[in-house]
Amino acid sequence: RGGGVNLVSARFDRLAGNPKVKNERKGTVESIEIKPRFRYLGGAIVIDGRHYRKDWTITQSDKVPYRLECRGRGADMNLDFDEVRLEKLTIVNDEADIDLSIGEISSRVDLDINCDDGQLNLRIPEKAGLKISGAGSSRQFGNIDLKNNGDYFISDGFDMAPIQITARLEGYLSRLSINAY
């Protein structure tokens, strides 16, 4: 989610060993990587999710554009980018429930989501244009009117919309819902 003045700040709860957080700057690009600290359990970050609370909270500044990559397996994600200048988001996370909210700060957002046997709930601004590929014809698009153009679905006026969101989906999603707010 957005907020704060730091590029990224994070709070980690109920972890079996805090993860390694590494950042590196090359020119104008700052890379931040969160990885397991220990190699046991195949190098996984172990989270006790018995209480169904948020285990991680990561906030990002709204002053810089982000190109983010989130990888996991069976890791449910609640990604709130309403106040984040998101340019590109890549998610590789099978068997996951993903709630993803895109805000109005960026005029162009690219999403690459690879999720097999999972669920995706995507929220986008009402004034955004959407072009989505890899979505089956029986998907629920909520209150969004999308036209089927063969290889992709697209909203009317996509090219003229003040916010353009392009989403590429891979894998079989057991549930896909897209709603405008």
Coordinates of N, CA and C in Angstrom, one line a residue, residues 20-153:
K20 N 15.7 -11.6 4.8 CA 16.8 -10.7 4.4 C 16.2 -9.7 3.5
V21 N 16.5 -8.4 3.8 CA 16.0 -7.3 3.0 C 17.2 -6.7 2.4
K22 N 17.4 -6.7 1.1 CA 18.6 -6.2 0.5 C 18.2 -5.1 -0.6
N23 N 18.9 -4.0 -0.6 CA 18.6 -3.1 -1.6 C 19.9 -2.7 -2.3
E24 N 19.7 -2.4 -3.6 CA 20.9 -2.0 -4.4 C 20.5 -1.0 -5.4
R25 N 21.3 0.1 -5.6 CA 21.0 1.1 -6.5 C 22.0 1.1 -7.7
K26 N 21.4 1.1 -8.9 CA 22.2 1.2 -10.1 C 21.7 2.3 -10.9
G27 N 22.4 3.5 -11.0 CA 21.9 4.6 -11.7 C 20.6 5.2 -11.0
T28 N 19.5 5.2 -11.8 CA 18.3 5.7 -11.2 C 17.4 4.5 -10.8
V29 N 17.9 3.3 -10.8 CA 17.0 2.1 -10.4 C 17.4 1.6 -9.0
E30 N 16.5 1.5 -8.1 CA 16.7 1.0 -6.8 C 16.0 -0.4 -6.8
S31 N 16.8 -1.5 -6.5 CA 16.2 -2.8 -6.4 C 16.1 -3.2 -4.9
I32 N 14.9 -3.7 -4.5 CA 14.7 -4.1 -3.2 C 14.3 -5.6 -3.2
E33 N 15.0 -6.5 -2.5 CA 14.7 -7.9 -2.6 C 14.4 -8.4 -1.2
I34 N 13.4 -9.1 -1.0 CA 13.0 -9.7 0.3 C 13.1 -11.3 0.1
K35 N 14.1 -11.9 0.8 CA 14.3 -13.3 0.7 C 14.4 -14.0 2.0
P36 N 14.2 -15.3 2.0 CA 14.4 -16.0 3.3 C 15.8 -15.9 3.9
R37 N 15.9 -15.8 5.2 CA 17.2 -15.7 5.8 C 17.9 -17.0 6.0
F38 N 17.1 -18.1 6.1 CA 17.6 -19.4 6.4 C 17.3 -20.4 5.2
R39 N 18.0 -21.4 5.1 CA 17.8 -22.3 4.0 C 16.9 -23.5 4.4
Y40 N 16.6 -23.6 5.7 CA 15.7 -24.8 6.0 C 14.3 -24.6 5.4
L41 N 13.6 -25.7 5.4 CA 12.3 -25.7 4.7 C 12.3 -25.3 3.3
G42 N 13.4 -25.6 2.6 CA 13.5 -25.2 1.2 C 13.7 -23.8 1.0
G43 N 14.1 -23.0 2.0 CA 14.3 -21.6 1.9 C 13.0 -20.8 1.9
A44 N 12.0 -21.4 2.4 CA 10.7 -20.6 2.5 C 10.7 -19.7 3.7
I45 N 9.9 -18.7 3.6 CA 9.6 -17.8 4.7 C 8.3 -18.4 5.4
V46 N 8.5 -18.8 6.6 CA 7.4 -19.5 7.3 C 6.5 -18.5 8.0
I47 N 5.2 -18.5 7.8 CA 4.3 -17.6 8.4 C 3.2 -18.4 9.1
D48 N 3.0 -18.0 10.3 CA 1.9 -18.7 11.1 C 0.6 -17.9 10.8
G49 N -0.2 -18.5 9.9 CA -1.4 -17.8 9.5 C -2.7 -18.3 10.2
R50 N -2.5 -18.9 11.4 CA -3.7 -19.4 12.1 C -4.7 -18.4 12.5
H51 N -4.3 -17.2 12.6 CA -5.2 -16.2 13.1 C -5.8 -15.3 12.0
Y52 N -5.4 -15.6 10.7 CA -5.9 -15.0 9.5 C -5.8 -13.5 9.6
R53 N -4.7 -13.0 10.1 CA -4.4 -11.6 10.1 C -3.3 -11.3 9.0
K54 N -3.1 -10.1 8.7 CA -2.1 -9.7 7.8 C -0.7 -10.0 8.4
D55 N 0.1 -10.8 7.7 CA 1.4 -11.1 8.2 C 2.5 -10.1 7.9
W56 N 2.3 -9.5 6.7 CA 3.3 -8.5 6.3 C 2.5 -7.2 5.9
T57 N 3.1 -6.1 6.2 CA 2.6 -4.8 5.7 C 3.8 -4.1 5.1
I58 N 3.8 -3.8 3.8 CA 4.8 -3.1 3.1 C 4.2 -1.8 2.6
T59 N 4.8 -0.7 2.9 CA 4.3 0.6 2.4 C 5.4 1.2 1.4
Q60 N 4.9 1.9 0.4 CA 5.8 2.5 -0.6 C 5.5 3.9 -0.8
S61 N 6.5 4.7 -1.1 CA 6.3 6.1 -1.4 C 5.5 6.3 -2.7
D62 N 4.7 7.4 -2.7 CA 4.0 7.6 -4.0 C 4.8 8.6 -4.9
K63 N 6.0 8.9 -4.5 CA 6.8 9.9 -5.3 C 7.6 9.3 -6.4
V64 N 7.8 8.0 -6.5 CA 8.5 7.3 -7.5 C 7.7 6.2 -8.2
P65 N 8.0 6.0 -9.5 CA 7.3 4.9 -10.2 C 7.9 3.5 -9.8
Y66 N 7.0 2.5 -9.7 CA 7.5 1.1 -9.3 C 7.2 0.1 -10.4
R67 N 8.2 -0.8 -10.5 CA 8.1 -2.0 -11.3 C 8.4 -3.1 -10.3
L68 N 7.3 -3.8 -9.9 CA 7.4 -4.8 -8.8 C 7.2 -6.2 -9.3
E69 N 7.9 -7.2 -8.7 CA 7.7 -8.6 -9.0 C 7.5 -9.3 -7.6
C70 N 6.4 -10.0 -7.6 CA 6.0 -10.8 -6.4 C 5.9 -12.2 -6.7
R71 N 6.7 -13.1 -6.1 CA 6.7 -14.5 -6.3 C 6.4 -15.2 -5.0
G72 N 5.6 -16.3 -5.2 CA 5.2 -17.1 -4.1 C 4.6 -18.4 -4.5
R73 N 4.1 -19.2 -3.6 CA 3.4 -20.4 -3.9 C 2.4 -20.6 -2.8
G74 N 1.1 -20.4 -3.1 CA 0.1 -20.5 -2.1 C 0.0 -19.4 -1.1
A75 N 0.7 -18.3 -1.5 CA 0.7 -17.1 -0.6 C -0.4 -16.1 -1.0
D76 N -1.4 -16.0 -0.1 CA -2.5 -15.1 -0.4 C -1.9 -13.7 -0.3
M77 N -2.4 -12.8 -1.2 CA -1.9 -11.5 -1.3 C -3.0 -10.5 -1.3
N78 N -2.9 -9.4 -0.6 CA -3.8 -8.3 -0.6 C -2.9 -7.1 -1.0
L79 N -2.9 -6.7 -2.3 CA -2.1 -5.7 -2.8 C -2.9 -4.4 -3.1
D80 N -2.7 -3.4 -2.4 CA -3.4 -2.2 -2.5 C -2.5 -1.1 -3.1
F81 N -2.6 -0.8 -4.4 CA -1.8 0.1 -5.1 C -2.6 1.4 -5.4
D82 N -3.6 1.7 -4.6 CA -4.4 2.9 -4.8 C -3.6 4.2 -4.7
E83 N -2.6 4.2 -3.8 CA -1.8 5.4 -3.6 C -0.3 5.1 -4.0
V84 N -0.1 4.2 -4.9 CA 1.3 3.9 -5.3 C 1.4 4.1 -6.8
R85 N 2.5 4.7 -7.3 CA 2.8 5.0 -8.7 C 3.3 3.7 -9.3
L86 N 2.3 2.8 -9.7 CA 2.7 1.5 -10.2 C 2.8 1.6 -11.7
E87 N 3.9 1.1 -12.3 CA 4.1 1.0 -13.7 C 3.9 -0.4 -14.2
K88 N 4.5 -1.3 -13.5 CA 4.5 -2.7 -13.9 C 4.4 -3.6 -12.7
L89 N 3.6 -4.6 -12.7 CA 3.5 -5.6 -11.7 C 3.5 -7.0 -12.3
T90 N 4.4 -7.8 -11.8 CA 4.5 -9.2 -12.2 C 4.2 -10.0 -10.9
I91 N 3.3 -11.0 -11.1 CA 2.9 -11.9 -10.0 C 3.1 -13.3 -10.5
V92 N 3.9 -14.1 -9.8 CA 3.9 -15.6 -10.1 C 3.6 -16.2 -8.8
N93 N 2.4 -16.8 -8.7 CA 2.0 -17.3 -7.4 C 0.8 -18.3 -7.6
D94 N 1.1 -19.6 -7.7 CA 0.1 -20.6 -7.8 C -0.6 -20.9 -6.5
E95 N -1.9 -21.4 -6.7 CA -2.7 -21.7 -5.5 C -2.9 -20.6 -4.5
A96 N -3.2 -19.4 -5.1 CA -3.3 -18.2 -4.2 C -4.6 -17.5 -4.4
D97 N -5.0 -16.8 -3.4 CA -6.1 -15.8 -3.5 C -5.4 -14.4 -3.6
I98 N -5.6 -13.7 -4.7 CA -5.0 -12.4 -4.9 C -6.1 -11.3 -5.0
D99 N -6.0 -10.4 -4.1 CA -6.8 -9.2 -4.2 C -5.9 -8.0 -4.6
L100 N -6.2 -7.4 -5.7 CA -5.3 -6.4 -6.3 C -6.2 -5.2 -6.6
S101 N -5.7 -4.1 -6.1 CA -6.4 -2.8 -6.3 C -5.4 -1.8 -7.0
I102 N -5.8 -1.3 -8.1 CA -5.0 -0.3 -8.9 C -5.6 1.1 -8.7
G103 N -4.8 2.1 -8.4 CA -5.3 3.4 -8.2 C -5.2 4.3 -9.5
E104 N -5.4 5.6 -9.2 CA -5.4 6.6 -10.3 C -4.1 7.4 -10.5
I105 N -3.1 7.0 -9.8 CA -1.8 7.8 -9.8 C -1.1 7.6 -11.2
S106 N -1.0 6.4 -11.7 CA -0.3 6.1 -13.0 C -1.3 6.1 -14.1
S107 N -0.8 6.7 -15.2 CA -1.6 6.7 -16.4 C -1.5 5.4 -17.2
R108 N -0.5 4.6 -17.1 CA -0.3 3.3 -17.7 C 0.2 2.3 -16.7
V109 N -0.5 1.2 -16.7 CA -0.1 0.1 -15.8 C -0.1 -1.2 -16.5
D110 N 1.0 -1.9 -16.4 CA 1.1 -3.3 -17.1 C 1.1 -4.3 -16.0
L111 N 0.2 -5.3 -16.1 CA 0.1 -6.4 -15.2 C 0.4 -7.7 -15.9
D112 N 1.3 -8.5 -15.3 CA 1.6 -9.9 -15.8 C 1.3 -10.8 -14.6
I113 N 0.2 -11.6 -14.7 CA -0.1 -12.4 -13.5 C -0.2 -13.9 -14.0
N114 N 0.7 -14.7 -13.3 CA 0.7 -16.1 -13.6 C 0.3 -16.8 -12.3
C115 N -0.9 -17.3 -12.3 CA -1.5 -18.0 -11.2 C -2.3 -19.2 -11.6
D116 N -1.8 -20.4 -11.3 CA -2.5 -21.6 -11.6 C -3.3 -22.0 -10.4
D117 N -4.6 -22.4 -10.6 CA -5.4 -22.9 -9.5 C -5.6 -21.9 -8.4
G118 N -5.8 -20.7 -8.8 CA -6.0 -19.6 -7.8 C -7.1 -18.7 -8.1
Q119 N -7.3 -17.6 -7.4 CA -8.3 -16.7 -7.6 C -7.8 -15.3 -7.6
L120 N -8.3 -14.4 -8.5 CA -7.9 -13.1 -8.7 C -9.1 -12.2 -8.6
N121 N -9.1 -11.2 -7.7 CA -10.1 -10.1 -7.6 C -9.3 -8.8 -7.9
L122 N -9.7 -8.2 -9.1 CA -9.0 -7.0 -9.6 C -10.0 -5.8 -9.5
R123 N -9.5 -4.7 -8.8 CA -10.3 -3.5 -8.7 C -9.6 -2.4 -9.4
I124 N -10.3 -1.7 -10.3 CA -9.7 -0.6 -11.1 C -10.5 0.6 -11.0
P125 N -9.9 1.8 -11.3 CA -10.7 3.0 -11.3 C -11.8 3.0 -12.4
E126 N -12.9 3.6 -12.1 CA -14.0 3.6 -13.1 C -13.6 4.3 -14.4
K127 N -12.7 5.3 -14.4 CA -12.3 6.0 -15.6 C -11.2 5.3 -16.3
A128 N -10.7 4.1 -15.9 CA -9.6 3.4 -16.5 C -10.1 2.6 -17.7
G129 N -9.3 2.5 -18.7 CA -9.5 1.6 -19.8 C -8.8 0.3 -19.5
L130 N -9.3 -0.9 -19.9 CA -8.8 -2.2 -19.6 C -8.6 -3.0 -20.8
K131 N -7.5 -3.6 -21.0 CA -7.2 -4.6 -22.0 C -6.7 -5.8 -21.3
I132 N -7.3 -6.9 -21.5 CA -6.9 -8.1 -20.7 C -6.9 -9.3 -21.7
S133 N -5.8 -10.0 -21.6 CA -5.6 -11.3 -22.4 C -5.4 -12.4 -21.5
G134 N -5.8 -13.6 -22.0 CA -5.6 -14.8 -21.2 C -6.8 -15.1 -20.3
A135 N -7.9 -14.3 -20.4 CA -9.1 -14.5 -19.6 C -10.1 -15.3 -20.4
G136 N -10.6 -16.4 -19.9 CA -11.6 -17.2 -20.6 C -12.9 -16.5 -20.8
S137 N -13.7 -16.9 -21.7 CA -14.9 -16.2 -22.0 C -16.0 -16.3 -20.9
S138 N -15.9 -17.2 -20.0 CA -16.9 -17.4 -18.9 C -16.5 -16.6 -17.7
R139 N -15.7 -15.7 -17.7 CA -15.2 -14.9 -16.6 C -16.2 -13.8 -16.2
Q140 N -16.2 -13.4 -14.9 CA -17.0 -12.4 -14.4 C -16.3 -11.1 -14.4
F141 N -16.9 -10.1 -15.1 CA -16.3 -8.8 -15.3 C -17.0 -7.8 -14.5
G142 N -17.9 -8.2 -13.6 CA -18.6 -7.3 -12.7 C -19.3 -6.1 -13.4
N143 N -19.0 -4.9 -13.0 CA -19.7 -3.7 -13.6 C -18.8 -3.1 -14.8
I144 N -18.0 -3.9 -15.4 CA -17.1 -3.4 -16.5 C -17.6 -4.1 -17.8
D145 N -17.8 -3.2 -18.8 CA -18.2 -3.7 -20.1 C -17.0 -3.9 -21.0
L146 N -16.7 -5.2 -21.2 CA -15.5 -5.5 -22.1 C -16.0 -6.2 -23.3
K147 N -15.4 -5.9 -24.4 CA -15.7 -6.5 -25.7 C -14.6 -7.6 -26.0
N148 N -15.1 -8.7 -26.5 CA -14.2 -9.8 -26.9 C -13.6 -9.6 -28.3
N149 N -12.3 -9.4 -28.4 CA -11.6 -9.2 -29.7 C -10.8 -10.4 -30.1
G150 N -11.3 -11.6 -29.7 CA -10.6 -12.8 -30.1 C -9.5 -13.2 -29.1
D151 N -8.3 -12.5 -29.2 CA -7.2 -12.9 -28.3 C -7.3 -12.1 -26.9
Y152 N -8.1 -11.1 -26.9 CA -8.2 -10.3 -25.6 C -9.6 -9.7 -25.5
F153 N -9.8 -9.2 -24.3 CA -11.0 -8.4 -24.0 C -10.5 -6.9 -23.8

